[in-house]
Amino acid sequence: MSIRINHNTAALFVRHNLEQAGASLEKTVNRLSSGERITRAGDDAAGLANSQALRSEVRSLRQNIRNVNDGISVTSTIESALAGITNLLNRIRDLAISSGNVAMSDANRQINNEEARRLVEEIARMAASTEFNGRRLLDGSYANARVQTGASSGQYIAITIASMTTNILGAIATVTGSAPVSAAPIAGGGDLILNSYEVPASADDGVSTDLADASARAKATAINAVAGLTGVTAQAQPTILTGAAAGGGSLRAAGPDSLSINGVNLGDVDLAAGDATANLVTRINMIASQTGVTAALSGGAVVLTAEDGRNIQIEVTGAATVITGLDAQTRTGTVTLTSTKTINVGGALGLIGFDAAQAVTAVDPARALDKLDVASFDSAQRAIETVDAALKTVLSERAQIGSIQNRLDAIADSLAVMIENLSASDSRIRDADFALETARMTRDQILQNAAAAILTQANNMPRSVLDYLLQQ
């Protein structure tokens, strides 16, 4: 073996290994002390970039959870206030119904009115004072408030609460067709439009014997089918037809003079003796359970009424000399529309008996809660309508808030799961494996100690040359 003294290559090689073992041990110690596999970009550049992106998203999601929880707090505050308003409205309704009691004196009604007015004032106070973090919630200003629910732009939920102020709450728009509904059914496809929504085709009302899909009852049902979209409800008004007995002759079930109402023949009716009109009324009412039509006397005339808005179909054979005004025909009823917002009617207005002047009907502020009065029977009846409209608005808002709360709860749960999954992904990329790092540290320590010991021996190798020379 050759021996050189100018360059101790063995020592250089050992020192290099010692430095490598020391550097590896330093990295291992850093990983164990920090708990992270990547302590600088040089450890894993791509892994560091992925890890930082995941951590950034986790931070955003944690802020989203705080946003969502704040949103839940806001909706809880709103819901609690609306629950209180609901209780007050129910009490006001009780007072209005009480004022309709025939046994109530004017003094009793005045006491009811005083209490009702105080309750209305409390609703006004709640609407004005309910707030969250300085922002009022029920005065109509809380509109399109957005809760950021995701880590990206555009991921939010908008919250809008209708005004609960008493000068608006309970006010309704109501309009009744100026004429009976037309004999044509609603065909759908834009035939009739309410508040920008198409009304579906009307169907057989199940009770009319002629034009059953064109009756006021059938059309009201079609309108109510989309009330959730339009905010407009419909009520078929009683169908009314007037006629009279001529005061002579008679009707026969089978003969030259016969009369049928909604497919039911009146049978034999003597109109020559006694009060002919009263006889006719009596006979019509005898078959009312079959026809759905009742009769009453009014100024010597016979007034036929179908309370449920079904059509009144009259079929006549002869009878021209014994009945007047009850010609062969099918009479339709009228429809009343009601809403807590402006009613806009488009399309063929005549389908529901409306004219051009009734195309737009605004909410009447005179019907609002702050004008409520139960001091008389008539005003109490109007108060019931006002309170019912107010309850409809409040309960609709409570339903909306409830759905938003449920949605926010679900989002919070989903965000928590996303944070858990993303954190786990970040951990797999960035966290140190302590079992592996401990094994590496042990190995590096052994290598370092061994290299240090061998380096001493390598440094002593050139001395052997000197020792040899000294012995010569």
GROMACS .gro file of C-alpha atoms in nm:
model
  472
    1MET     CA    1   0.000   0.000   0.000
    2SER     CA    2   0.136   0.344  -0.095
    3ILE     CA    3   0.161   0.613   0.172
    4ARG     CA    4   0.144   0.985   0.094
    5ILE     CA    5   0.185   1.279   0.332
    6ASN     CA    6   0.097   1.582   0.112
    7HIS     CA    7  -0.269   1.477   0.080
    8ASN     CA    8  -0.445   1.270   0.343
    9THR     CA    9  -0.722   1.142   0.113
   10ALA     CA   10  -0.850   0.897   0.367
   11ALA     CA   11  -0.904   1.176   0.619
   12LEU     CA   12  -1.071   1.390   0.355
   13PHE     CA   13  -1.308   1.108   0.268
   14VAL     CA   14  -1.394   1.044   0.632
   15ARG     CA   15  -1.445   1.416   0.697
   16HIS     CA   16  -1.683   1.433   0.402
   17ASN     CA   17  -1.886   1.145   0.543
   18LEU     CA   18  -1.882   1.311   0.885
   19GLU     CA   19  -2.017   1.634   0.736
   20GLN     CA   20  -2.291   1.446   0.552
   21ALA     CA   21  -2.391   1.261   0.867
   22GLY     CA   22  -2.395   1.593   1.055
   23ALA     CA   23  -2.608   1.765   0.791
   24SER     CA   24  -2.850   1.474   0.779
   25LEU     CA   25  -2.868   1.471   1.159
   26GLU     CA   26  -2.937   1.846   1.161
   27LYS     CA   27  -3.230   1.803   0.920
   28THR     CA   28  -3.365   1.514   1.123
   29VAL     CA   29  -3.342   1.714   1.445
   30ASN     CA   30  -3.521   2.007   1.276
   31ARG     CA   31  -3.802   1.778   1.158
   32LEU     CA   32  -3.840   1.618   1.498
   33SER     CA   33  -3.836   1.948   1.682
   34SER     CA   34  -4.083   2.119   1.443
   35GLY     CA   35  -4.297   1.814   1.369
   36GLU     CA   36  -4.283   1.898   0.997
   37ARG     CA   37  -4.119   1.708   0.716
   38ILE     CA   38  -4.080   2.025   0.508
   39THR     CA   39  -3.903   2.301   0.701
   40ARG     CA   40  -3.780   2.494   0.398
   41ALA     CA   41  -3.852   2.506   0.026
   42GLY     CA   42  -3.543   2.301  -0.053
   43ASP     CA   43  -3.683   2.003   0.135
   44ASP     CA   44  -3.971   1.959  -0.114
   45ALA     CA   45  -4.059   2.257  -0.333
   46ALA     CA   46  -4.369   2.105  -0.492
   47GLY     CA   47  -4.489   1.964  -0.161
   48LEU     CA   48  -4.443   2.303   0.008
   49ALA     CA   49  -4.649   2.476  -0.262
   50ASN     CA   50  -4.932   2.222  -0.227
   51SER     CA   51  -4.920   2.242   0.149
   52GLN     CA   52  -4.933   2.622   0.152
   53ALA     CA   53  -5.233   2.617  -0.085
   54LEU     CA   54  -5.414   2.373   0.143
   55ARG     CA   55  -5.336   2.579   0.453
   56SER     CA   56  -5.459   2.894   0.284
   57GLU     CA   57  -5.787   2.724   0.198
   58VAL     CA   58  -5.822   2.591   0.553
   59ARG     CA   59  -5.775   2.943   0.690
   60SER     CA   60  -6.045   3.070   0.453
   61LEU     CA   61  -6.282   2.792   0.552
   62ARG     CA   62  -6.231   2.864   0.921
   63GLN     CA   63  -6.325   3.225   0.858
   64ASN     CA   64  -6.626   3.102   0.661
   65ILE     CA   65  -6.738   2.902   0.963
   66ARG     CA   66  -6.715   3.217   1.174
   67ASN     CA   67  -6.920   3.399   0.909
   68VAL     CA   68  -7.180   3.122   0.904
   69ASN     CA   69  -7.203   3.116   1.283
   70ASP     CA   70  -7.258   3.492   1.281
   71GLY     CA   71  -7.528   3.439   1.019
   72ILE     CA   72  -7.693   3.180   1.243
   73SER     CA   73  -7.682   3.429   1.530
   74VAL     CA   74  -7.850   3.693   1.313
   75THR     CA   75  -8.124   3.458   1.197
   76SER     CA   76  -8.180   3.337   1.554
   77THR     CA   77  -8.226   3.697   1.665
   78ILE     CA   78  -8.473   3.759   1.382
   79GLU     CA   79  -8.664   3.438   1.450
   80SER     CA   80  -8.699   3.519   1.820
   81ALA     CA   81  -8.837   3.864   1.742
   82LEU     CA   82  -9.078   3.724   1.482
   83ALA     CA   83  -9.198   3.464   1.734
   84GLY     CA   84  -9.277   3.748   1.974
   85ILE     CA   85  -9.465   3.939   1.703
   86THR     CA   86  -9.661   3.624   1.618
   87ASN     CA   87  -9.776   3.591   1.979
   88LEU     CA   88  -9.882   3.956   1.987
   89LEU     CA   89 -10.076   3.920   1.661
   90ASN     CA   90 -10.255   3.613   1.789
   91ARG     CA   91 -10.363   3.808   2.097
   92ILE     CA   92 -10.485   4.097   1.880
   93ARG     CA   93 -10.683   3.849   1.670
   94ASP     CA   94 -10.844   3.710   1.986
   95LEU     CA   95 -10.948   4.065   2.080
   96ALA     CA   96 -11.091   4.131   1.731
   97ILE     CA   97 -11.293   3.810   1.743
   98SER     CA   98 -11.409   3.897   2.095
   99SER     CA   99 -11.534   4.234   1.969
  100GLY     CA  100 -11.751   4.044   1.724
  101ASN     CA  101 -11.940   3.883   2.010
  102VAL     CA  102 -12.303   3.992   2.015
  103ALA     CA  103 -12.290   4.007   2.397
  104MET     CA  104 -12.012   4.270   2.394
  105SER     CA  105 -12.112   4.624   2.485
  106ASP     CA  106 -11.953   4.930   2.330
  107ALA     CA  107 -11.761   4.981   2.655
  108ASN     CA  108 -11.628   4.625   2.639
  109ARG     CA  109 -11.522   4.672   2.279
  110GLN     CA  110 -11.344   4.995   2.372
  111ILE     CA  111 -11.146   4.806   2.637
  112ASN     CA  112 -11.051   4.549   2.375
  113ASN     CA  113 -10.951   4.830   2.141
  114GLU     CA  114 -10.724   4.988   2.405
  115GLU     CA  115 -10.541   4.661   2.459
  116ALA     CA  116 -10.514   4.598   2.085
  117ARG     CA  117 -10.365   4.944   2.030
  118ARG     CA  118 -10.105   4.884   2.303
  119LEU     CA  119 -10.009   4.554   2.145
  120VAL     CA  120  -9.972   4.723   1.805
  121GLU     CA  121  -9.741   4.978   1.968
  122GLU     CA  122  -9.530   4.695   2.108
  123ILE     CA  123  -9.500   4.542   1.762
  124ALA     CA  124  -9.388   4.882   1.632
  125ARG     CA  125  -9.126   4.903   1.908
  126MET     CA  126  -8.993   4.555   1.830
  127ALA     CA  127  -8.972   4.634   1.459
  128ALA     CA  128  -8.774   4.950   1.532
  129SER     CA  129  -8.543   4.818   1.803
  130THR     CA  130  -8.454   4.462   1.700
  131GLU     CA  131  -8.094   4.478   1.581
  132PHE     CA  132  -7.771   4.283   1.560
  133ASN     CA  133  -7.431   4.451   1.595
  134GLY     CA  134  -7.594   4.791   1.546
  135ARG     CA  135  -7.785   4.697   1.232
  136ARG     CA  136  -8.164   4.696   1.244
  137LEU     CA  137  -8.326   4.377   1.129
  138LEU     CA  138  -8.704   4.426   1.105
  139ASP     CA  139  -8.755   4.781   0.979
  140GLY     CA  140  -8.724   4.686   0.613
  141SER     CA  141  -8.361   4.794   0.579
  142TYR     CA  142  -8.218   4.444   0.617
  143ALA     CA  143  -8.223   4.351   0.250
  144ASN     CA  144  -7.983   4.137   0.049
  145ALA     CA  145  -7.750   4.091   0.346
  146ARG     CA  146  -7.491   3.837   0.233
  147VAL     CA  147  -7.320   3.564   0.433
  148GLN     CA  148  -6.995   3.447   0.272
  149THR     CA  149  -7.014   3.068   0.293
  150GLY     CA  150  -6.730   2.953   0.069
  151ALA     CA  151  -6.364   3.021   0.001
  152SER     CA  152  -6.429   3.167  -0.345
  153SER     CA  153  -6.600   3.477  -0.477
  154GLY     CA  154  -6.974   3.445  -0.531
  155GLN     CA  155  -7.025   3.176  -0.267
  156TYR     CA  156  -7.273   3.341  -0.036
  157ILE     CA  157  -7.631   3.332   0.094
  158ALA     CA  158  -7.844   3.647   0.076
  159ILE     CA  159  -8.089   3.728   0.357
  160THR     CA  160  -8.379   3.969   0.307
  161ILE     CA  161  -8.642   4.034   0.573
  162ALA     CA  162  -8.971   4.208   0.495
  163SER     CA  163  -9.056   4.515   0.700
  164MET     CA  164  -9.242   4.445   1.022
  165THR     CA  165  -9.326   4.811   1.080
  166THR     CA  166  -9.693   4.860   1.165
  167ASN     CA  167  -9.755   5.109   0.884
  168ILE     CA  168  -9.679   4.828   0.636
  169LEU     CA  169  -9.753   4.504   0.819
  170GLY     CA  170 -10.104   4.376   0.756
  171ALA     CA  171 -10.170   4.607   0.461
  172ILE     CA  172 -10.318   4.416   0.171
  173ALA     CA  173 -10.411   4.466  -0.190
  174THR     CA  174 -10.752   4.324  -0.276
  175VAL     CA  175 -10.955   4.346  -0.594
  176THR     CA  176 -11.267   4.171  -0.726
  177GLY     CA  177 -11.341   4.130  -1.092
  178SER     CA  178 -11.577   4.391  -1.229
  179ALA     CA  179 -11.766   4.118  -1.415
  180PRO     CA  180 -11.819   3.743  -1.392
  181VAL     CA  181 -11.532   3.532  -1.522
  182SER     CA  182 -11.548   3.452  -1.890
  183ALA     CA  183 -11.681   3.121  -2.021
  184ALA     CA  184 -11.335   3.029  -2.153
  185PRO     CA  185 -11.097   2.831  -1.930
  186ILE     CA  186 -10.743   2.941  -1.848
  187ALA     CA  187 -10.533   2.760  -2.105
  188GLY     CA  188 -10.191   2.818  -1.945
  189GLY     CA  189  -9.883   2.914  -2.144
  190GLY     CA  190  -9.910   3.282  -2.058
  191ASP     CA  191 -10.287   3.298  -2.102
  192LEU     CA  192 -10.305   3.470  -1.761
  193ILE     CA  193 -10.009   3.621  -1.575
  194LEU     CA  194  -9.993   3.727  -1.211
  195ASN     CA  195  -9.694   3.920  -1.078
  196SER     CA  196  -9.480   3.798  -1.370
  197TYR     CA  197  -9.572   3.429  -1.322
  198GLU     CA  198  -9.788   3.223  -1.556
  199VAL     CA  199 -10.109   3.080  -1.413
  200PRO     CA  200 -10.149   2.711  -1.507
  201ALA     CA  201 -10.449   2.581  -1.697
  202SER     CA  202 -10.771   2.562  -1.502
  203ALA     CA  203 -10.927   2.218  -1.453
  204ASP     CA  204 -11.273   2.077  -1.389
  205ASP     CA  205 -11.393   2.215  -1.056
  206GLY     CA  206 -11.567   1.888  -0.978
  207VAL     CA  207 -11.909   2.041  -0.907
  208SER     CA  208 -12.022   2.252  -1.203
  209THR     CA  209 -12.239   2.080  -1.464
  210ASP     CA  210 -12.136   2.306  -1.754
  211LEU     CA  211 -11.812   2.491  -1.833
  212ALA     CA  212 -11.663   2.325  -1.524
  213ASP     CA  213 -11.307   2.430  -1.611
  214ALA     CA  214 -11.412   2.793  -1.666
  215SER     CA  215 -11.596   2.856  -1.340
  216ALA     CA  216 -11.480   3.110  -1.085
  217ARG     CA  217 -11.407   2.817  -0.854
  218ALA     CA  218 -11.188   2.643  -1.113
  219LYS     CA  219 -10.995   2.961  -1.194
  220ALA     CA  220 -10.942   3.045  -0.826
  221THR     CA  221 -10.796   2.697  -0.777
  222ALA     CA  222 -10.556   2.750  -1.069
  223ILE     CA  223 -10.444   3.085  -0.931
  224ASN     CA  224 -10.390   2.943  -0.583
  225ALA     CA  225 -10.172   2.668  -0.730
  226VAL     CA  226  -9.898   2.926  -0.790
  227ALA     CA  227  -9.971   3.148  -0.488
  228GLY     CA  228  -9.632   3.056  -0.343
  229LEU     CA  229  -9.468   3.221  -0.644
  230THR     CA  230  -9.702   3.513  -0.705
  231GLY     CA  231  -9.791   3.601  -0.348
  232VAL     CA  232 -10.151   3.628  -0.466
  233THR     CA  233 -10.442   3.417  -0.342
  234ALA     CA  234 -10.782   3.391  -0.508
  235GLN     CA  235 -11.128   3.343  -0.366
  236ALA     CA  236 -11.428   3.248  -0.581
  237GLN     CA  237 -11.719   3.472  -0.486
  238PRO     CA  238 -12.077   3.338  -0.478
  239THR     CA  239 -12.234   3.302  -0.820
  240ILE     CA  240 -12.561   3.498  -0.830
  241LEU     CA  241 -12.851   3.490  -1.079
  242THR     CA  242 -13.183   3.674  -1.045
  243GLY     CA  243 -13.524   3.583  -1.190
  244ALA     CA  244 -13.890   3.576  -1.093
  245ALA     CA  245 -14.214   3.383  -1.133
  246ALA     CA  246 -14.455   3.554  -1.369
  247GLY     CA  247 -14.749   3.470  -1.144
  248GLY     CA  248 -14.933   3.219  -1.354
  249GLY     CA  249 -14.915   2.868  -1.491
  250SER     CA  250 -14.696   2.594  -1.356
  251LEU     CA  251 -14.374   2.405  -1.413
  252ARG     CA  252 -14.383   2.039  -1.495
  253ALA     CA  253 -14.113   1.774  -1.470
  254ALA     CA  254 -14.220   1.649  -1.811
  255GLY     CA  255 -14.413   1.897  -2.013
  256PRO     CA  256 -14.401   2.212  -2.220
  257ASP     CA  257 -14.282   2.424  -1.927
  258SER     CA  258 -13.991   2.280  -1.730
  259LEU     CA  259 -13.689   2.423  -1.549
  260SER     CA  260 -13.364   2.252  -1.450
  261ILE     CA  261 -13.082   2.394  -1.235
  262ASN     CA  262 -12.740   2.232  -1.265
  263GLY     CA  263 -12.891   1.929  -1.429
  264VAL     CA  264 -13.166   1.875  -1.170
  265ASN     CA  265 -13.528   1.923  -1.282
  266LEU     CA  266 -13.744   2.124  -1.041
  267GLY     CA  267 -14.035   1.892  -1.104
  268ASP     CA  268 -14.393   2.010  -1.067
  269VAL     CA  269 -14.431   2.363  -0.924
  270ASP     CA  270 -14.766   2.545  -0.909
  271LEU     CA  271 -14.709   2.912  -0.990
  272ALA     CA  272 -15.074   3.008  -1.028
  273ALA     CA  273 -15.197   2.983  -0.670
  274GLY     CA  274 -15.076   3.182  -0.368
  275ASP     CA  275 -14.734   3.346  -0.373
  276ALA     CA  276 -14.586   3.211  -0.696
  277THR     CA  277 -14.236   3.344  -0.629
  278ALA     CA  278 -14.229   3.196  -0.278
  279ASN     CA  279 -14.340   2.861  -0.421
  280LEU     CA  280 -14.054   2.874  -0.669
  281VAL     CA  281 -13.802   2.958  -0.394
  282THR     CA  282 -13.926   2.673  -0.178
  283ARG     CA  283 -13.892   2.423  -0.459
  284ILE     CA  284 -13.542   2.538  -0.555
  285ASN     CA  285 -13.424   2.507  -0.196
  286MET     CA  286 -13.568   2.158  -0.171
  287ILE     CA  287 -13.314   2.038  -0.429
  288ALA     CA  288 -13.026   2.262  -0.311
  289SER     CA  289 -12.828   1.964  -0.180
  290GLN     CA  290 -12.821   1.827  -0.536
  291THR     CA  291 -12.760   2.153  -0.724
  292GLY     CA  292 -12.541   2.347  -0.482
  293VAL     CA  293 -12.773   2.643  -0.547
  294THR     CA  294 -13.000   2.813  -0.294
  295ALA     CA  295 -13.281   3.060  -0.357
  296ALA     CA  296 -13.403   3.363  -0.164
  297LEU     CA  297 -13.661   3.635  -0.209
  298SER     CA  298 -13.539   3.988  -0.268
  299GLY     CA  299 -13.785   4.263  -0.364
  300GLY     CA  300 -14.021   4.018  -0.525
  301ALA     CA  301 -13.743   3.854  -0.725
  302VAL     CA  302 -13.580   3.515  -0.689
  303VAL     CA  303 -13.208   3.533  -0.623
  304LEU     CA  304 -13.015   3.214  -0.695
  305THR     CA  305 -12.681   3.177  -0.518
  306ALA     CA  306 -12.403   2.920  -0.547
  307GLU     CA  307 -12.188   3.003  -0.243
  308ASP     CA  308 -11.884   2.802  -0.353
  309GLY     CA  309 -11.847   2.984  -0.685
  310ARG     CA  310 -11.963   2.698  -0.904
  311ASN     CA  311 -12.150   2.781  -1.222
  312ILE     CA  312 -12.529   2.803  -1.224
  313GLN     CA  313 -12.660   2.625  -1.532
  314ILE     CA  314 -13.022   2.696  -1.624
  315GLU     CA  315 -13.204   2.472  -1.873
  316VAL     CA  316 -13.553   2.581  -1.979
  317THR     CA  317 -13.818   2.415  -2.191
  318GLY     CA  318 -14.092   2.665  -2.274
  319ALA     CA  319 -14.179   2.841  -1.944
  320ALA     CA  320 -14.155   3.182  -2.109
  321THR     CA  321 -14.491   3.283  -1.962
  322VAL     CA  322 -14.429   3.153  -1.611
  323ILE     CA  323 -14.058   3.243  -1.544
  324THR     CA  324 -13.878   3.568  -1.624
  325GLY     CA  325 -13.503   3.630  -1.600
  326LEU     CA  326 -13.410   3.264  -1.581
  327ASP     CA  327 -13.340   3.199  -1.944
  328ALA     CA  328 -13.132   2.905  -2.059
  329GLN     CA  329 -12.778   3.005  -1.966
  330THR     CA  330 -12.471   2.926  -1.762
  331ARG     CA  331 -12.383   3.201  -1.513
  332THR     CA  332 -12.030   3.225  -1.379
  333GLY     CA  333 -11.915   3.396  -1.061
  334THR     CA  334 -11.650   3.655  -0.984
  335VAL     CA  335 -11.300   3.614  -0.841
  336THR     CA  336 -11.136   3.820  -0.567
  337LEU     CA  337 -10.755   3.847  -0.558
  338THR     CA  338 -10.571   3.927  -0.235
  339SER     CA  339 -10.204   3.988  -0.165
  340THR     CA  340  -9.974   4.161   0.078
  341LYS     CA  341  -9.799   4.322  -0.217
  342THR     CA  342  -9.903   4.494  -0.539
  343ILE     CA  343 -10.110   4.274  -0.770
  344ASN     CA  344 -10.016   4.290  -1.138
  345VAL     CA  345 -10.246   4.105  -1.377
  346GLY     CA  346 -10.144   4.043  -1.737
  347GLY     CA  347 -10.266   3.843  -2.032
  348ALA     CA  348 -10.636   3.796  -2.101
  349LEU     CA  349 -10.786   3.993  -1.810
  350GLY     CA  350 -11.141   3.894  -1.901
  351LEU     CA  351 -11.066   3.532  -1.811
  352ILE     CA  352 -11.113   3.634  -1.446
  353GLY     CA  353 -11.360   3.916  -1.515
  354PHE     CA  354 -11.107   4.199  -1.482
  355ASP     CA  355 -11.089   4.514  -1.691
  356ALA     CA  356 -10.792   4.734  -1.782
  357ALA     CA  357 -10.838   4.954  -1.474
  358GLN     CA  358 -10.785   4.649  -1.253
  359ALA     CA  359 -10.458   4.538  -1.410
  360VAL     CA  360 -10.257   4.688  -1.122
  361THR     CA  361 -10.381   4.704  -0.763
  362ALA     CA  362 -10.151   4.853  -0.501
  363VAL     CA  363 -10.143   4.769  -0.132
  364ASP     CA  364 -10.384   4.987   0.065
  365PRO     CA  365 -10.196   5.153   0.356
  366ALA     CA  366 -10.530   5.226   0.523
  367ARG     CA  367 -10.553   4.850   0.591
  368ALA     CA  368 -10.219   4.838   0.776
  369LEU     CA  369 -10.181   4.732   1.138
  370ASP     CA  370 -10.130   5.086   1.268
  371LYS     CA  371 -10.487   5.170   1.154
  372LEU     CA  372 -10.634   4.871   1.337
  373ASP     CA  373 -10.950   4.927   1.536
  374VAL     CA  374 -11.176   4.679   1.716
  375ALA     CA  375 -11.411   4.930   1.882
  376SER     CA  376 -11.707   4.819   1.668
  377PHE     CA  377 -11.834   4.502   1.507
  378ASP     CA  378 -11.757   4.618   1.152
  379SER     CA  379 -11.409   4.748   1.236
  380ALA     CA  380 -11.337   4.422   1.420
  381GLN     CA  381 -11.418   4.228   1.102
  382ARG     CA  382 -11.170   4.439   0.908
  383ALA     CA  383 -10.919   4.397   1.189
  384ILE     CA  384 -10.940   4.020   1.157
  385GLU     CA  385 -10.850   4.048   0.787
  386THR     CA  386 -10.563   4.284   0.870
  387VAL     CA  387 -10.423   4.056   1.140
  388ASP     CA  388 -10.457   3.751   0.916
  389ALA     CA  389 -10.259   3.930   0.646
  390ALA     CA  390  -9.998   4.032   0.903
  391LEU     CA  391  -9.972   3.677   1.034
  392LYS     CA  392  -9.933   3.548   0.680
  393THR     CA  393  -9.639   3.785   0.627
  394VAL     CA  394  -9.476   3.707   0.961
  395LEU     CA  395  -9.515   3.332   0.928
  396SER     CA  396  -9.381   3.345   0.574
  397GLU     CA  397  -9.072   3.528   0.699
  398ARG     CA  398  -9.032   3.282   0.986
  399ALA     CA  399  -9.046   2.994   0.738
  400GLN     CA  400  -8.782   3.164   0.525
  401ILE     CA  401  -8.560   3.228   0.827
  402GLY     CA  402  -8.603   2.868   0.941
  403SER     CA  403  -8.493   2.737   0.603
  404ILE     CA  404  -8.193   2.972   0.603
  405GLN     CA  405  -8.096   2.858   0.955
  406ASN     CA  406  -8.111   2.494   0.848
  407ARG     CA  407  -7.907   2.572   0.541
  408LEU     CA  408  -7.643   2.760   0.744
  409ASP     CA  409  -7.624   2.473   0.994
  410ALA     CA  410  -7.569   2.230   0.707
  411ILE     CA  411  -7.303   2.457   0.556
  412ALA     CA  412  -7.122   2.486   0.890
  413ASP     CA  413  -7.116   2.106   0.920
  414SER     CA  414  -6.995   2.073   0.562
  415LEU     CA  415  -6.720   2.331   0.614
  416ALA     CA  416  -6.602   2.150   0.927
  417VAL     CA  417  -6.573   1.825   0.728
  418MET     CA  418  -6.387   2.005   0.450
  419ILE     CA  419  -6.141   2.152   0.703
  420GLU     CA  420  -6.087   1.806   0.849
  421ASN     CA  421  -6.017   1.654   0.507
  422LEU     CA  422  -5.791   1.937   0.389
  423SER     CA  423  -5.598   1.933   0.718
  424ALA     CA  424  -5.549   1.560   0.681
  425SER     CA  425  -5.419   1.614   0.327
  426ASP     CA  426  -5.181   1.883   0.449
  427SER     CA  427  -5.064   1.654   0.726
  428ARG     CA  428  -4.981   1.376   0.480
  429ILE     CA  429  -4.775   1.620   0.273
  430ARG     CA  430  -4.602   1.824   0.542
  431ASP     CA  431  -4.597   1.647   0.877
  432ALA     CA  432  -4.293   1.447   0.983
  433ASP     CA  433  -4.308   1.071   1.034
  434PHE     CA  434  -4.160   1.046   1.385
  435ALA     CA  435  -4.091   0.674   1.359
  436LEU     CA  436  -3.896   0.725   1.038
  437GLU     CA  437  -3.717   1.040   1.158
  438THR     CA  438  -3.621   0.879   1.489
  439ALA     CA  439  -3.468   0.585   1.301
  440ARG     CA  440  -3.280   0.828   1.076
  441MET     CA  441  -3.153   1.024   1.376
  442THR     CA  442  -3.023   0.707   1.537
  443ARG     CA  443  -2.853   0.607   1.215
  444ASP     CA  444  -2.700   0.953   1.164
  445GLN     CA  445  -2.575   0.964   1.523
  446ILE     CA  446  -2.406   0.627   1.480
  447LEU     CA  447  -2.253   0.734   1.149
  448GLN     CA  448  -2.137   1.063   1.299
  449ASN     CA  449  -1.973   0.895   1.599
  450ALA     CA  450  -1.815   0.631   1.379
  451ALA     CA  451  -1.686   0.893   1.134
  452ALA     CA  452  -1.541   1.098   1.420
  453ALA     CA  453  -1.358   0.793   1.553
  454ILE     CA  454  -1.229   0.691   1.211
  455LEU     CA  455  -1.121   1.048   1.134
  456THR     CA  456  -0.879   1.029   1.430
  457GLN     CA  457  -0.732   0.713   1.288
  458ALA     CA  458  -0.708   0.861   0.938
  459ASN     CA  459  -0.528   1.167   1.074
  460ASN     CA  460  -0.275   0.938   1.244
  461MET     CA  461  -0.184   0.748   0.928
  462PRO     CA  462   0.082   1.003   0.802
  463ARG     CA  463   0.251   0.984   1.145
  464SER     CA  464   0.358   0.631   1.064
  465VAL     CA  465   0.593   0.772   0.799
  466LEU     CA  466   0.756   1.002   1.055
  467ASP     CA  467   0.787   0.720   1.303
  468TYR     CA  468   0.953   0.506   1.037
  469LEU     CA  469   1.206   0.780   0.952
  470LEU     CA  470   1.293   0.837   1.315
  471GLN     CA  471   1.371   0.472   1.354
  472GLN     CA  472   1.625   0.476   1.074
   0.00000   0.00000   0.00000
